[in-house]
Backbone as a ProteinNet text record, in pm:
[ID]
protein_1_A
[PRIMARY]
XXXXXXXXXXXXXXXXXXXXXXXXXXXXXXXXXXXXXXXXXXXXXXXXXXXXXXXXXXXXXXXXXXXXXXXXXXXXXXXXXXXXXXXXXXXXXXXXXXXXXXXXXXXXX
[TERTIARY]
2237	2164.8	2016.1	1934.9	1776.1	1760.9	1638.7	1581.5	1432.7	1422.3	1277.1	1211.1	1083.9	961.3	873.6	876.8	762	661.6	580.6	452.6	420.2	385.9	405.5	235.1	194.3	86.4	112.8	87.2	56.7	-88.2	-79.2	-200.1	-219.7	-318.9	-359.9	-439.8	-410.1	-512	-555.8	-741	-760.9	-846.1	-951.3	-1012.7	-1132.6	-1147.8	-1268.2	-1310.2	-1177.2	-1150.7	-1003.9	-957	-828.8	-849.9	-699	-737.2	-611	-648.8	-510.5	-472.8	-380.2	-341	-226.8	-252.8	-173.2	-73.4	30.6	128.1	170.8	142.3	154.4	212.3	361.3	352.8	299.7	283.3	181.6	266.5	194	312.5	408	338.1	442.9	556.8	560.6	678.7	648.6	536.1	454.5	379.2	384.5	285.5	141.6	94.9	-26.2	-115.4	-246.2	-245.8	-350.4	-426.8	-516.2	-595.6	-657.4	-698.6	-846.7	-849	-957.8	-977	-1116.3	-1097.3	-1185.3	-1127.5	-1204.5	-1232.3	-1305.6	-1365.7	-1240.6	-1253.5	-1153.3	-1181.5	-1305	-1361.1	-1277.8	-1243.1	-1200.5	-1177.8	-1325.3	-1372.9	-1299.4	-1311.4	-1315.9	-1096.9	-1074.8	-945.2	-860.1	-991.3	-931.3	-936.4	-1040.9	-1093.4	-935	-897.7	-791.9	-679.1	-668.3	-517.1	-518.1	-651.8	-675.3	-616.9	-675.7	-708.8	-533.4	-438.1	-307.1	-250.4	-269	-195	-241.3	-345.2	-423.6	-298.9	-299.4	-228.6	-29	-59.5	119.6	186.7	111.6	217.5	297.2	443.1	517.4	572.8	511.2	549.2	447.5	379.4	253.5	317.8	296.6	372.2	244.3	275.2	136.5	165.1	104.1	52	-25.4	-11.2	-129.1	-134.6	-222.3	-189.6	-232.6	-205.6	-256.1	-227.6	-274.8	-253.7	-368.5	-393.5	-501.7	-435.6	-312.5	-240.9	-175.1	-238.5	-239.6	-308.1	-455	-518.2	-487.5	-435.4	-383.9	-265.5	-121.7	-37.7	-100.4	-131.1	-149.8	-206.6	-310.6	-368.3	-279.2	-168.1	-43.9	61.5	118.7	223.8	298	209.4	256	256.9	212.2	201.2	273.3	309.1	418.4	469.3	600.1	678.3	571.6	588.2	522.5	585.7	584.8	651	559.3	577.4	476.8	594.5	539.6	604.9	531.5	646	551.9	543.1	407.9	411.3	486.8	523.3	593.5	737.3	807.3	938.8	905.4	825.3	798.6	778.4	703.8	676.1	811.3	919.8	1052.7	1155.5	1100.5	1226.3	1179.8	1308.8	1302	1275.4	1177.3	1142.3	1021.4	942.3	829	715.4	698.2	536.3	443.2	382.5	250.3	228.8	132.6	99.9	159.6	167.2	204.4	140.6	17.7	-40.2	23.8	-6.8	38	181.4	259	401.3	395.3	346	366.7	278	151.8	111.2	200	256.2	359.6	472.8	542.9	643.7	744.7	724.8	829.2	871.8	781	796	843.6
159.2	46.7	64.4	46.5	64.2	-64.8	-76.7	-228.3	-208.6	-309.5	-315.7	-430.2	-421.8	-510.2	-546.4	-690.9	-714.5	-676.9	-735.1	-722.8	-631.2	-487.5	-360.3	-351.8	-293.6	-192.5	-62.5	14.8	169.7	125.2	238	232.6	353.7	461.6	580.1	580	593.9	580.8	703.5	663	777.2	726.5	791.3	779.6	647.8	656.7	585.8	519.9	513	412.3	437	326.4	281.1	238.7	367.5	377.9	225.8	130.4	44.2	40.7	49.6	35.3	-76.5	-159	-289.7	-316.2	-340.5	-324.2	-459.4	-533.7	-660.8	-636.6	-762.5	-823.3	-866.4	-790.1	-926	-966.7	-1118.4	-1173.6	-1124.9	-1022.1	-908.9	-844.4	-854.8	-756.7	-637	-599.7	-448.9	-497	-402.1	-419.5	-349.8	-427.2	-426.6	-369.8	-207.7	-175.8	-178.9	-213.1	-189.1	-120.5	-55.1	34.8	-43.2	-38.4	-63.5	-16.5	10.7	97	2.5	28.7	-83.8	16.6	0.9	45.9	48.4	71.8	49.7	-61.5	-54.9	-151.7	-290.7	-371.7	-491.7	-557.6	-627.7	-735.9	-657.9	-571.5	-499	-500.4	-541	-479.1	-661.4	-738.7	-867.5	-927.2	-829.3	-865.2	-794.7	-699.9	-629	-708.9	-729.9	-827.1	-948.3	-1035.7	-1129.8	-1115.7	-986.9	-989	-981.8	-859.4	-881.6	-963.5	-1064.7	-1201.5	-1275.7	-1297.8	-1332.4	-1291.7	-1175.2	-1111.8	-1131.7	-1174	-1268.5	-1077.3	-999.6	-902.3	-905.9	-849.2	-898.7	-745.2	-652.9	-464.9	-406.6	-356.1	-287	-148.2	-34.8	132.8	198.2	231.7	320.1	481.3	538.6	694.1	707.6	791.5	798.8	939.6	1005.2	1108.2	1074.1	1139	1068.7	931.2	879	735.9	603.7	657.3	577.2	488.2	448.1	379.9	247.7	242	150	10.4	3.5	-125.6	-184.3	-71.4	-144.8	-206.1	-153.1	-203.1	-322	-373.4	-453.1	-589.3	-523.8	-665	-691.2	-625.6	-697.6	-704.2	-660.9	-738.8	-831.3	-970.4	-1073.9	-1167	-1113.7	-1127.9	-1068.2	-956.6	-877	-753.3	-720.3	-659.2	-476.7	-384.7	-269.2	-191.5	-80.8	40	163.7	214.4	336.1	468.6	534.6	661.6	782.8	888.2	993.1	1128.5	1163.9	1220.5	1328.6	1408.4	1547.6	1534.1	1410.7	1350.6	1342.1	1244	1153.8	1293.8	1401.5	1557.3	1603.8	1586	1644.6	1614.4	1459.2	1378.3	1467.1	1545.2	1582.8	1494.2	1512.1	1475.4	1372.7	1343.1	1343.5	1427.3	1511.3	1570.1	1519.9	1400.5	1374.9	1287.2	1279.6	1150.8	996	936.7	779.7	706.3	716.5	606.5	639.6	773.5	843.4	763	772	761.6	590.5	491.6	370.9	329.7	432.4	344.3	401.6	501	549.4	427.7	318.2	271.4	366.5	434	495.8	460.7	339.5	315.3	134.1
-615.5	-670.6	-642.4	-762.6	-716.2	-684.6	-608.4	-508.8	-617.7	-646.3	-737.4	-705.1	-647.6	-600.2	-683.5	-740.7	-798.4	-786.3	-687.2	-601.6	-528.9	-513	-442.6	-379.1	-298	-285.9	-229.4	-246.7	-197.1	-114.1	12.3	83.9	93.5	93.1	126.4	231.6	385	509.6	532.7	532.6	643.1	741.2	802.7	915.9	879.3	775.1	753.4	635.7	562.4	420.2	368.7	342.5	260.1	157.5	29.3	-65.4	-129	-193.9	-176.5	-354.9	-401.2	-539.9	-511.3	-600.5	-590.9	-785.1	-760.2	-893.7	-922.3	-1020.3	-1006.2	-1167.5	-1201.8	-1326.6	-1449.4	-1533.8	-1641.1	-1750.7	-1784.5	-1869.8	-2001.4	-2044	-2112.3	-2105	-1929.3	-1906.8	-1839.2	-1892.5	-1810	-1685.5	-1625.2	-1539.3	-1519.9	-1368.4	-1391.9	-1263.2	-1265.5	-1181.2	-1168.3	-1003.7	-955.4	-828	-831.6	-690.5	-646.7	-589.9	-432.5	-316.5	-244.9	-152.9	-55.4	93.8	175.3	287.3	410.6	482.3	593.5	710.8	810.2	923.2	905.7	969.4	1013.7	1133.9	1148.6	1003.4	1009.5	856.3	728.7	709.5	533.2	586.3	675.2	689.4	670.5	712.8	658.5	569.7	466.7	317.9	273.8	285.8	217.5	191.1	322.2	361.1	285.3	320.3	202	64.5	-29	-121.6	-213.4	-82.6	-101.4	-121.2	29.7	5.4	-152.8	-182.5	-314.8	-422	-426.4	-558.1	-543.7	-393.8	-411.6	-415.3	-271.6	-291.8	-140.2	-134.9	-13.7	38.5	-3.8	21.9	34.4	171	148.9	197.3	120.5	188.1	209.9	312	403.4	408.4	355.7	381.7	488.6	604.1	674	760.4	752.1	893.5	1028.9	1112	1280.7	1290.6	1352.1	1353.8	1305.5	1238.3	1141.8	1088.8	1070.4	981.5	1055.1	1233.2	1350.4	1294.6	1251.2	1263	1151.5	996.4	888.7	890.4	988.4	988.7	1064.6	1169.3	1233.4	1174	1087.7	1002.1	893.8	854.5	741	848.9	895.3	961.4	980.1	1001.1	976.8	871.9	757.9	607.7	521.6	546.5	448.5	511	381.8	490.6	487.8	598.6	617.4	586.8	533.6	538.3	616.3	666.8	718.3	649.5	552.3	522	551.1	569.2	612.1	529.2	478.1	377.6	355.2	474.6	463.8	374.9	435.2	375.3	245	208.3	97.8	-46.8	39.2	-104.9	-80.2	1.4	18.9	-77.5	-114.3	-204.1	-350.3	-405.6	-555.3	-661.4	-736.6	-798.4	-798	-681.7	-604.8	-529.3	-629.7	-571.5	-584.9	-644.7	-606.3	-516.9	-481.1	-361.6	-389.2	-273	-320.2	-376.9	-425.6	-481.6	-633.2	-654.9	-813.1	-784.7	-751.5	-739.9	-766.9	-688.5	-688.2	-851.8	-864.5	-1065.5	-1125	-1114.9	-1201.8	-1258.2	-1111.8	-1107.7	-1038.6	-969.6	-925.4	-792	-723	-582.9	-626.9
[MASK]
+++++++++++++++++++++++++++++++++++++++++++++++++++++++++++++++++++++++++++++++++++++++++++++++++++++++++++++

């Protein structure tokens, strides 16, 4: 059985900006995609979270190497649910080679 999420974001972390693509409904039936990139900074990390909650999304999936992917989980956490995936797995699954953000505008996440 596939599990399908309205409201999705993909996060791409690195050291010093998050790349966020957010997949939202539109009244057509299709959906609808947007990317934004925020700083890592505290503030820009509560503008993000904001801007999620805003768009009514309840799945944020995190890419990250090292542990850069610490202060973003932390500021969604108690707002929606986290996924932390890890990329080595994630290029393992057949029929998934490109990165997650490609993967989540696609619809494939």
């Amino acid at each position: 059985m596939e599990v399908m999420f309205e409201r999705v974001a993909g996060l791409d972390i690195g050291k010093k900006s998050v790349t966020v693509c957010v997949r939202t409904p539109r009244p057509d039936g299709g959906r609808h995609g947007e990317t934004r990139t925020f700083r890592t900074m505290t503030r820009s990390l509560e503008l993000m979270r904001d801007w999620l909650v805003g768009q009514g999304v309840t799945l944020a999936a995190m890419e990250s190497t090292s542990t850069y992917w610490k202060p973003v989980f932390y500021a969604l956490e108690e707002r929606m649910e986290c996924w932390l995936l890890n990329a080595a797995h994630m290029k393992a699954v057949p029929g998934r080679k490109t990165d997650l953000l490609t993967e989540l505008a696609a619809g494939v996440l």
